Short mmCIF file of C-alpha atoms in Angstrom, two decimals:
data_model
loop_
_atom_site.label_atom_id
_atom_site.label_comp_id
_atom_site.label_asym_id
_atom_site.label_seq_id
_atom_site.Cartn_x
_atom_site.Cartn_y
_atom_site.Cartn_z
CA MET A 18 9.72 -29.65 23.14
CA LYS A 19 12.67 -26.88 21.28
CA THR A 20 10.90 -23.91 20.57
CA LYS A 21 12.97 -24.36 17.22
CA GLU A 22 10.91 -27.87 16.31
CA LEU A 23 7.86 -25.63 17.50
CA ILE A 24 8.25 -22.69 15.46
CA ILE A 25 8.65 -25.69 12.09
CA LYS A 26 5.32 -27.06 13.22
CA CYS A 27 3.83 -23.15 13.42
CA GLN A 28 4.86 -22.87 9.59
CA ASN A 29 3.23 -26.02 9.16
CA GLY A 30 0.34 -24.87 10.59
CA ASP A 31 0.47 -26.49 13.16
CA GLN A 32 -1.84 -24.90 15.89
CA ALA A 33 -0.86 -26.68 18.56
CA ALA A 34 2.39 -26.11 18.22
CA PHE A 35 1.10 -22.62 18.97
CA SER A 36 -0.90 -22.79 22.36
CA LEU A 37 2.98 -24.81 23.38
CA LEU A 38 4.49 -21.27 21.66
CA PHE A 39 2.21 -19.24 23.64
CA GLU A 40 3.59 -21.29 27.25
CA GLU A 41 6.15 -20.71 26.82
CA PHE A 42 6.94 -17.24 26.19
CA SER A 43 3.32 -15.07 27.13
CA ASP A 44 4.41 -14.48 30.44
CA ILE A 45 8.21 -12.86 29.60
CA VAL A 46 5.95 -10.78 26.82
CA PHE A 47 3.22 -9.84 29.95
CA SER A 48 5.72 -9.01 32.37
CA MET A 49 7.50 -6.48 29.50
CA ALA A 50 4.93 -5.01 28.60
CA PHE A 51 2.82 -4.08 31.49
CA ARG A 52 6.85 -2.45 32.80
CA ILE A 53 5.59 -1.03 30.64
CA VAL A 54 2.32 0.04 29.73
CA ASN A 55 1.64 -0.10 33.64
CA LYS A 56 -1.52 -1.51 33.44
CA GLU A 57 -2.81 -4.73 33.04
CA ASP A 58 -5.80 -4.05 30.03
CA GLU A 59 -3.57 -2.45 28.18
CA ALA A 60 -0.21 -5.66 28.61
CA SER A 61 -2.84 -8.32 27.87
CA ASP A 62 -4.51 -6.70 24.44
CA ILE A 63 -0.30 -6.40 24.30
CA VAL A 64 0.73 -9.94 24.22
CA GLN A 65 -1.96 -11.08 22.56
CA GLU A 66 -1.85 -8.39 18.66
CA THR A 67 2.11 -9.48 19.20
CA PHE A 68 0.72 -13.60 19.16
CA ILE A 69 -0.94 -13.41 16.22
CA SER A 70 1.39 -11.29 14.10
CA VAL A 71 3.00 -14.27 15.61
CA TRP A 72 0.74 -16.56 14.27
CA GLU A 73 0.69 -14.35 10.90
CA ASN A 74 4.57 -14.17 10.42
CA ILE A 75 5.85 -17.14 11.62
CA ARG A 76 7.05 -18.20 8.07
CA LYS A 77 9.76 -14.86 7.93
CA ILE A 78 11.34 -16.38 10.63
CA ASP A 79 14.07 -18.66 10.57
CA PRO A 80 13.60 -21.47 13.00
CA ASP A 81 17.33 -21.27 14.13
CA ARG A 82 17.78 -17.40 15.02
CA GLU A 83 16.47 -16.65 18.79
CA PHE A 84 13.11 -16.33 18.65
CA LYS A 85 13.15 -14.13 22.80
CA ASN A 86 14.32 -11.29 20.69
CA TRP A 87 11.88 -11.93 18.36
CA ILE A 88 8.51 -11.69 19.82
CA ILE A 89 10.02 -9.14 22.58
CA ARG A 90 10.98 -6.94 20.24
CA ILE A 91 7.74 -6.79 18.28
CA ALA A 92 5.63 -6.44 21.68
CA VAL A 93 8.28 -3.85 22.32
CA ASN A 94 7.31 -1.71 19.17
CA LYS A 95 3.24 -2.01 19.82
CA CYS A 96 4.48 -0.95 23.36
CA TYR A 97 6.16 2.10 22.12
CA ASP A 98 2.99 2.51 19.75
CA LEU A 99 0.41 2.69 23.20
CA LEU A 100 3.10 5.50 24.42
CA ARG A 101 3.09 7.38 21.44
CA LYS A 102 -1.10 7.15 21.30
CA SER A 103 -1.81 7.44 24.74
CA ASN A 104 -0.60 10.82 27.04
CA TYR A 105 0.38 8.06 29.95
CA LYS A 106 1.80 11.03 31.30
CA ASN A 107 -0.94 12.24 32.64
CA GLN A 108 -2.16 8.97 33.91
CA ALA A 109 -3.47 9.38 38.00
CA ILE A 110 -1.51 8.28 40.44
CA ASN A 111 -3.04 8.05 44.31
CA ASN A 112 -0.83 4.93 45.30
CA ASP A 113 2.52 6.31 46.03
CA PHE A 114 2.48 5.93 49.94
CA ILE A 115 3.69 2.56 48.67
CA LEU A 116 6.35 3.98 46.95
CA ALA A 117 7.22 5.60 50.46
CA GLN A 118 7.19 3.68 52.93
CA ILE A 119 9.16 1.19 50.48
CA LEU A 120 12.16 4.08 50.00
CA SER A 121 11.41 4.35 54.03
CA GLU A 122 12.22 0.87 55.20
CA GLU A 123 16.17 0.34 55.91
CA ASN A 124 15.51 -2.89 54.17
CA THR A 125 13.94 -4.17 51.58
CA PRO A 126 11.38 -6.34 52.75
CA GLU A 127 11.14 -10.02 51.21
CA GLU A 128 7.23 -9.76 50.06
CA GLN A 129 6.97 -9.21 46.31
CA LEU A 130 5.15 -6.53 44.86
CA ASN A 131 1.55 -7.40 43.44
CA ASN A 132 0.87 -6.29 39.57
CA LYS A 133 -0.93 -3.43 40.90
CA GLU A 134 1.39 -1.58 43.12
CA ILE A 135 4.60 -2.48 40.25
CA GLY A 136 2.34 -0.91 37.99
CA ASP A 137 1.64 2.10 40.25
CA ILE A 138 5.15 2.62 41.31
CA ILE A 139 6.43 2.51 38.05
CA SER A 140 3.68 4.98 35.87
CA LEU A 141 4.49 7.39 39.09
CA ILE A 142 8.04 7.38 39.37
CA ALA A 143 8.11 7.40 35.22
CA GLN A 144 6.13 10.29 35.31
CA GLU A 145 7.89 12.40 33.77
CA LEU A 146 9.97 10.09 30.71
CA SER A 147 9.53 11.05 27.37
CA PRO A 148 8.11 7.39 26.16
CA LYS A 149 11.87 6.30 24.52
CA GLN A 150 13.52 7.04 27.32
CA LYS A 151 10.59 4.49 29.64
CA LEU A 152 11.04 2.05 27.58
CA VAL A 153 15.05 2.16 27.46
CA PHE A 154 14.78 2.59 31.56
CA VAL A 155 12.79 -1.20 31.85
CA LEU A 156 14.27 -3.03 29.16
CA SER A 157 17.72 -1.62 30.84
CA GLU A 158 16.94 -1.38 34.24
CA LEU A 159 14.26 -3.67 34.82
CA GLU A 160 14.47 -6.28 31.93
CA GLU A 161 17.74 -5.98 32.11
CA TYR A 162 18.54 -5.99 28.12
CA THR A 163 21.73 -5.42 27.65
CA GLN A 164 22.41 -2.26 25.18
CA ASP A 165 23.24 -4.87 22.55
CA GLU A 166 19.85 -6.55 22.69
CA ILE A 167 17.88 -3.29 23.71
CA ALA A 168 19.36 -1.82 20.01
CA ASP A 169 18.42 -5.11 18.45
CA MET A 170 14.81 -4.80 19.60
CA THR A 171 14.84 -0.94 19.60
CA GLY A 172 16.80 0.03 16.19
CA MET A 173 17.97 2.84 18.25
CA ASN A 174 21.52 3.03 18.20
CA LYS A 175 23.96 2.73 21.37
CA SER A 176 24.90 6.38 21.78
CA SER A 177 21.29 7.45 21.74
CA ILE A 178 20.09 4.48 24.79
CA LYS A 179 22.60 5.36 26.96
CA SER A 180 22.03 8.59 26.74
CA ASN A 181 18.32 8.19 27.22
CA LEU A 182 18.60 5.62 30.24
CA ASN A 183 20.44 8.68 31.59
CA LEU A 184 18.01 10.77 31.45
CA ALA A 185 15.89 8.56 32.61
CA ARG A 186 17.91 7.61 35.48
CA ARG A 187 18.54 11.56 36.53
CA ARG A 188 14.22 11.59 35.80
CA ILE A 189 13.49 9.25 37.89
CA GLY A 190 15.93 10.18 41.33
CA GLN A 191 14.57 13.61 40.97
CA GLN A 192 11.17 11.83 41.00
CA ILE A 193 12.22 9.90 44.00
CA GLU A 194 14.06 12.86 46.12
CA LYS A 195 10.22 14.01 46.63
CA TYR A 196 9.69 10.75 48.38
CA LEU A 197 13.04 10.45 50.56
CA MET B 374 20.22 7.12 52.10
CA ASN B 375 21.41 9.37 49.21
CA ARG B 376 19.52 9.63 45.92
CA GLU B 377 21.48 6.61 44.11
CA ASP B 378 21.38 3.80 47.07
CA THR B 379 17.54 4.92 47.30
CA TYR B 380 17.29 4.45 42.65
CA LYS B 381 18.68 1.06 43.27
CA LYS B 382 16.60 -0.50 46.43
CA LEU B 383 13.83 0.18 44.47
CA THR B 384 14.99 -1.11 40.79
CA ARG B 385 16.30 -4.06 42.48
CA LYS B 386 12.29 -4.68 44.35
CA LEU B 387 11.03 -3.64 41.13
CA ARG B 388 13.05 -6.23 39.22
CA GLU B 389 12.06 -8.84 42.28
CA SER B 390 8.78 -9.04 42.28
CA ASN B 391 7.84 -11.18 39.57
CA VAL B 392 4.66 -9.29 37.19
CA LYS B 393 1.99 -12.45 36.88
CA PHE B 394 0.05 -12.57 33.65
CA ALA B 395 -3.71 -13.46 35.44
CA LYS B 396 -5.94 -13.69 31.87
CA LYS B 397 -3.57 -15.87 30.18
CA GLU B 398 -5.71 -18.49 29.38
CA GLU B 399 -8.10 -16.38 28.69
CA ILE B 400 -5.73 -13.92 26.68
CA GLY B 401 -4.07 -17.56 24.97
CA GLN B 402 -8.16 -18.48 23.88
CA LYS B 403 -8.50 -15.31 21.99
CA VAL B 404 -5.32 -15.91 20.39
CA LEU B 405 -6.19 -19.26 18.97
CA SER B 406 -9.71 -18.62 18.13
CA GLN B 407 -8.39 -16.03 16.41
CA ILE B 408 -5.91 -17.69 14.05
CA SER B 409 -8.29 -20.46 13.67
CA GLU B 410 -11.36 -17.16 11.86
CA GLY B 411 -8.68 -15.86 10.08
CA ARG B 412 -7.09 -19.34 8.61
CA ASP B 413 -10.96 -20.24 7.83
CA THR B 414 -11.82 -17.38 5.95
CA LYS B 415 -8.44 -16.65 4.51
CA LYS B 416 -10.23 -20.44 3.25
CA ILE B 417 -12.85 -19.79 2.12
CA LEU B 418 -12.06 -16.75 0.65
CA LEU B 419 -9.94 -18.77 -1.82
CA LYS B 420 -12.73 -21.17 -2.45
CA SER B 421 -15.46 -18.86 -2.99
CA PHE B 422 -12.68 -16.90 -5.87
CA TYR B 423 -11.56 -20.38 -7.00
CA SER B 424 -14.57 -22.19 -7.02
CA TRP B 425 -15.30 -21.96 -10.90
CA THR B 426 -12.81 -23.10 -11.85
CA GLU B 427 -13.51 -26.65 -10.54
CA VAL B 428 -16.44 -26.37 -12.90
CA LYS B 429 -14.88 -28.08 -15.94
CA TRP B 430 -17.78 -26.52 -19.54
CA LEU B 431 -17.35 -23.14 -17.19
CA ARG B 432 -13.15 -23.55 -17.54
CA TRP B 433 -13.33 -24.60 -21.06
CA SER B 434 -15.82 -21.54 -22.15
CA ILE B 435 -14.12 -19.28 -19.92
CA SER B 436 -10.08 -20.51 -21.38
CA THR B 437 -11.64 -20.72 -25.31
CA ALA B 438 -13.29 -17.18 -25.02
CA ALA B 439 -10.73 -15.00 -23.60
CA VAL B 440 -8.53 -17.27 -26.58
CA LEU B 441 -10.36 -15.79 -28.81
CA PHE B 442 -10.50 -12.34 -27.29
CA ILE B 443 -6.75 -12.20 -28.32
CA ALA B 444 -6.84 -13.87 -31.92
CA ILE B 445 -9.54 -10.98 -32.70
CA PHE B 446 -7.08 -8.17 -30.98
CA PHE B 447 -4.41 -9.29 -33.18
CA SER B 448 -6.11 -9.75 -36.05
CA GLN B 449 -7.61 -5.47 -35.66
CA GLN B 450 -3.76 -4.24 -34.49
CA VAL B 451 -2.28 -6.46 -38.20
CA LEU B 452 -5.44 -4.82 -39.91
CA ILE B 453 -5.32 -1.80 -38.28
CA SER B 454 -0.70 -1.37 -39.14
CA ALA B 455 -2.01 -2.70 -43.54
CA ARG B 456 -4.26 0.15 -43.36
CA LEU B 457 -2.10 2.47 -41.48
CA SER B 458 0.13 2.13 -44.29
CA LYS B 459 -1.78 2.01 -47.13
CA LEU B 460 -2.96 5.72 -46.41
CA GLU B 461 0.66 6.13 -45.65
CA GLY B 462 1.17 5.19 -48.82
CA GLN B 463 -1.21 6.56 -50.99
CA LEU B 464 -0.60 10.01 -48.86
CA VAL B 465 2.74 9.84 -50.32
CA LYS B 466 1.78 9.41 -53.67
CA THR B 467 -1.01 11.88 -54.43
CA GLU B 468 1.53 14.46 -52.82
CA ASN B 469 4.23 13.31 -55.89
CA ASN B 470 2.16 13.67 -58.39
CA VAL B 471 0.17 17.08 -57.28
CA GLN B 472 3.18 17.96 -56.79
CA SER B 473 5.35 17.09 -59.45
CA GLY B 474 3.02 16.37 -62.46
CA GLU B 475 1.52 17.95 -65.25
CA LYS B 476 2.31 21.96 -65.13
CA SER B 477 -0.52 22.45 -67.78
CA ILE B 478 -2.93 20.60 -65.91
CA PRO B 479 -4.05 22.60 -62.97
CA PRO B 480 -3.62 21.23 -58.76
CA SER B 481 -7.28 20.25 -58.37
CA HIS B 482 -7.23 18.10 -61.93
CA ARG B 483 -4.58 16.52 -61.06
CA LEU B 484 -6.22 15.31 -57.90
CA ILE B 485 -9.16 13.96 -58.60
CA MET B 486 -7.24 12.10 -62.07
CA ASN B 487 -4.60 10.44 -59.51
CA LEU B 488 -8.52 9.45 -56.77
CA ILE B 489 -9.25 8.00 -60.34
CA SER B 490 -6.49 6.10 -60.70
CA ASP B 491 -5.78 4.81 -57.53
CA ARG B 492 -9.49 3.45 -57.41
CA LYS B 493 -8.52 0.33 -57.28
CA PHE B 494 -6.69 0.88 -54.14
CA ASP B 495 -9.71 1.91 -52.16
CA SER B 496 -12.03 1.58 -50.98
CA VAL B 497 -14.07 4.96 -52.31
CA THR B 498 -17.78 3.76 -52.79
CA VAL B 499 -18.27 6.38 -55.89
CA SER B 500 -18.30 3.96 -59.39
CA LYS B 501 -15.91 5.36 -61.95
CA GLU B 502 -18.29 6.55 -64.39
CA ASP B 503 -19.52 9.13 -62.01
CA LEU B 504 -16.07 10.58 -61.01
CA GLU B 505 -16.14 10.71 -64.45
CA ASP B 506 -19.03 12.53 -65.64
CA LEU B 507 -17.71 14.58 -62.51
CA PHE B 508 -14.18 15.01 -63.45
CA LYS B 509 -16.66 16.29 -67.79
CA GLU B 510 -18.85 18.55 -66.20
CA TYR B 511 -15.45 20.26 -64.19
CA MET B 512 -14.07 20.38 -67.59
CA ASN B 513 -17.06 21.73 -69.09
CA LEU B 514 -17.00 25.27 -65.85
CA GLN B 515 -13.98 25.23 -66.49
CA GLU B 516 -14.24 25.78 -70.50
CA GLU B 517 -17.41 27.94 -69.39
CA ILE B 518 -15.93 29.63 -67.03
CA GLU B 519 -12.29 30.64 -69.68
CA ASP B 520 -14.68 31.97 -72.22
CA LEU B 521 -16.33 34.58 -70.22
CA LYS B 522 -12.37 35.21 -69.10
CA ASN B 523 -12.03 36.09 -72.82
CA GLY B 524 -15.32 37.49 -73.06
CA ALA B 525 -16.77 34.93 -76.22
CA ASP B 526 -19.52 34.70 -74.41
CA LEU B 527 -20.09 38.11 -73.49
CA LYS B 528 -20.14 39.64 -77.46
CA HIS B 529 -22.93 36.63 -77.88
CA PHE B 530 -24.41 38.32 -74.72
CA MET B 531 -24.82 41.66 -76.15
CA ASP B 532 -26.15 40.01 -80.04
CA SER B 533 -28.70 38.75 -77.89
CA VAL B 534 -30.13 41.37 -75.72
CA LYS B 535 -29.97 43.08 -78.86
CA GLU B 536 -32.57 40.81 -80.34
CA ASN B 537 -34.73 40.30 -77.58
CA PRO B 538 -34.84 43.48 -76.07
CA VAL B 539 -34.63 43.48 -72.23
CA SER B 540 -38.45 44.70 -70.46
CA PRO B 541 -37.18 47.22 -67.31
CA LYS B 542 -38.70 43.59 -64.91
CA THR B 543 -35.65 41.30 -66.15
CA ASN B 544 -33.14 43.33 -65.64
CA LYS B 545 -34.14 44.20 -62.36
CA ASN B 546 -33.62 40.87 -62.15
CA LEU B 547 -29.93 40.76 -63.56
#
């Protein structure tokens, strides 16, 4: 069933259709939230809050509009609020050997990183970033959204996105150098 | 490998590693139960708030009471405004009478006369006879004062003193 039809059904109070929407979009939301907040429990909470917000506001959305951008925008705002509230810079990372291992390998191994490894590495390299810089870095470099999409999701203008991304790259580069 | 290559390698590795949503089922259940609860709570609240409208006699009596209260309110407004305009008219009339009435009559007398003449417009519960008596008494007193001023009664008083000499005790009282 198409997303548009699901949205129309949800607007009429169909919870089964909402369940299908959750099935389709929860992975995308979780992935993005986890890469920003780096903790599975917090990312799960963000997914939960995001979908409840979606249900509460589903009547406001135009079914012809891009649903993915809308739901990601809700989740991004929740992630940003969490980053601003929590003192995430002070999170202690003891698992930095995985970063050293990846950086020391000549060719990137085929095997994928697990959630914990991904979370630890992002926490480590992004520990000096501001919430905005981290948000822009994850959305642009890891989630591969365009600058227009990021501007739409975060409400930031393009020049701000560019400057935050450049600063984020520079600071992450400096962080990486420690492990080279 | 320079810093830029390392950065690209690391971000590619992070991008290609899929994040797994382990608690998907659990969170999905939580979301569904929360939206069901929310909807049920809303329904219950709405029902309890508006349930009285389903009782016919209550609905009718409350509507009638509301209409009555509105009617009373408007009639009171009309009465108050009529009363205010009447009082305003009386004020203007009294002021005119006091200022432009007959000059030989003192203003205080004219005010009383005015009150008597306007009696029919007012709901003051003092009778006309009472007011007239009061007015007569007032006029008598006024005449006596005038006489005292002219010395007529002083002469009469002196005569009476001559006829009946006053004791020291009585003088003391004077």
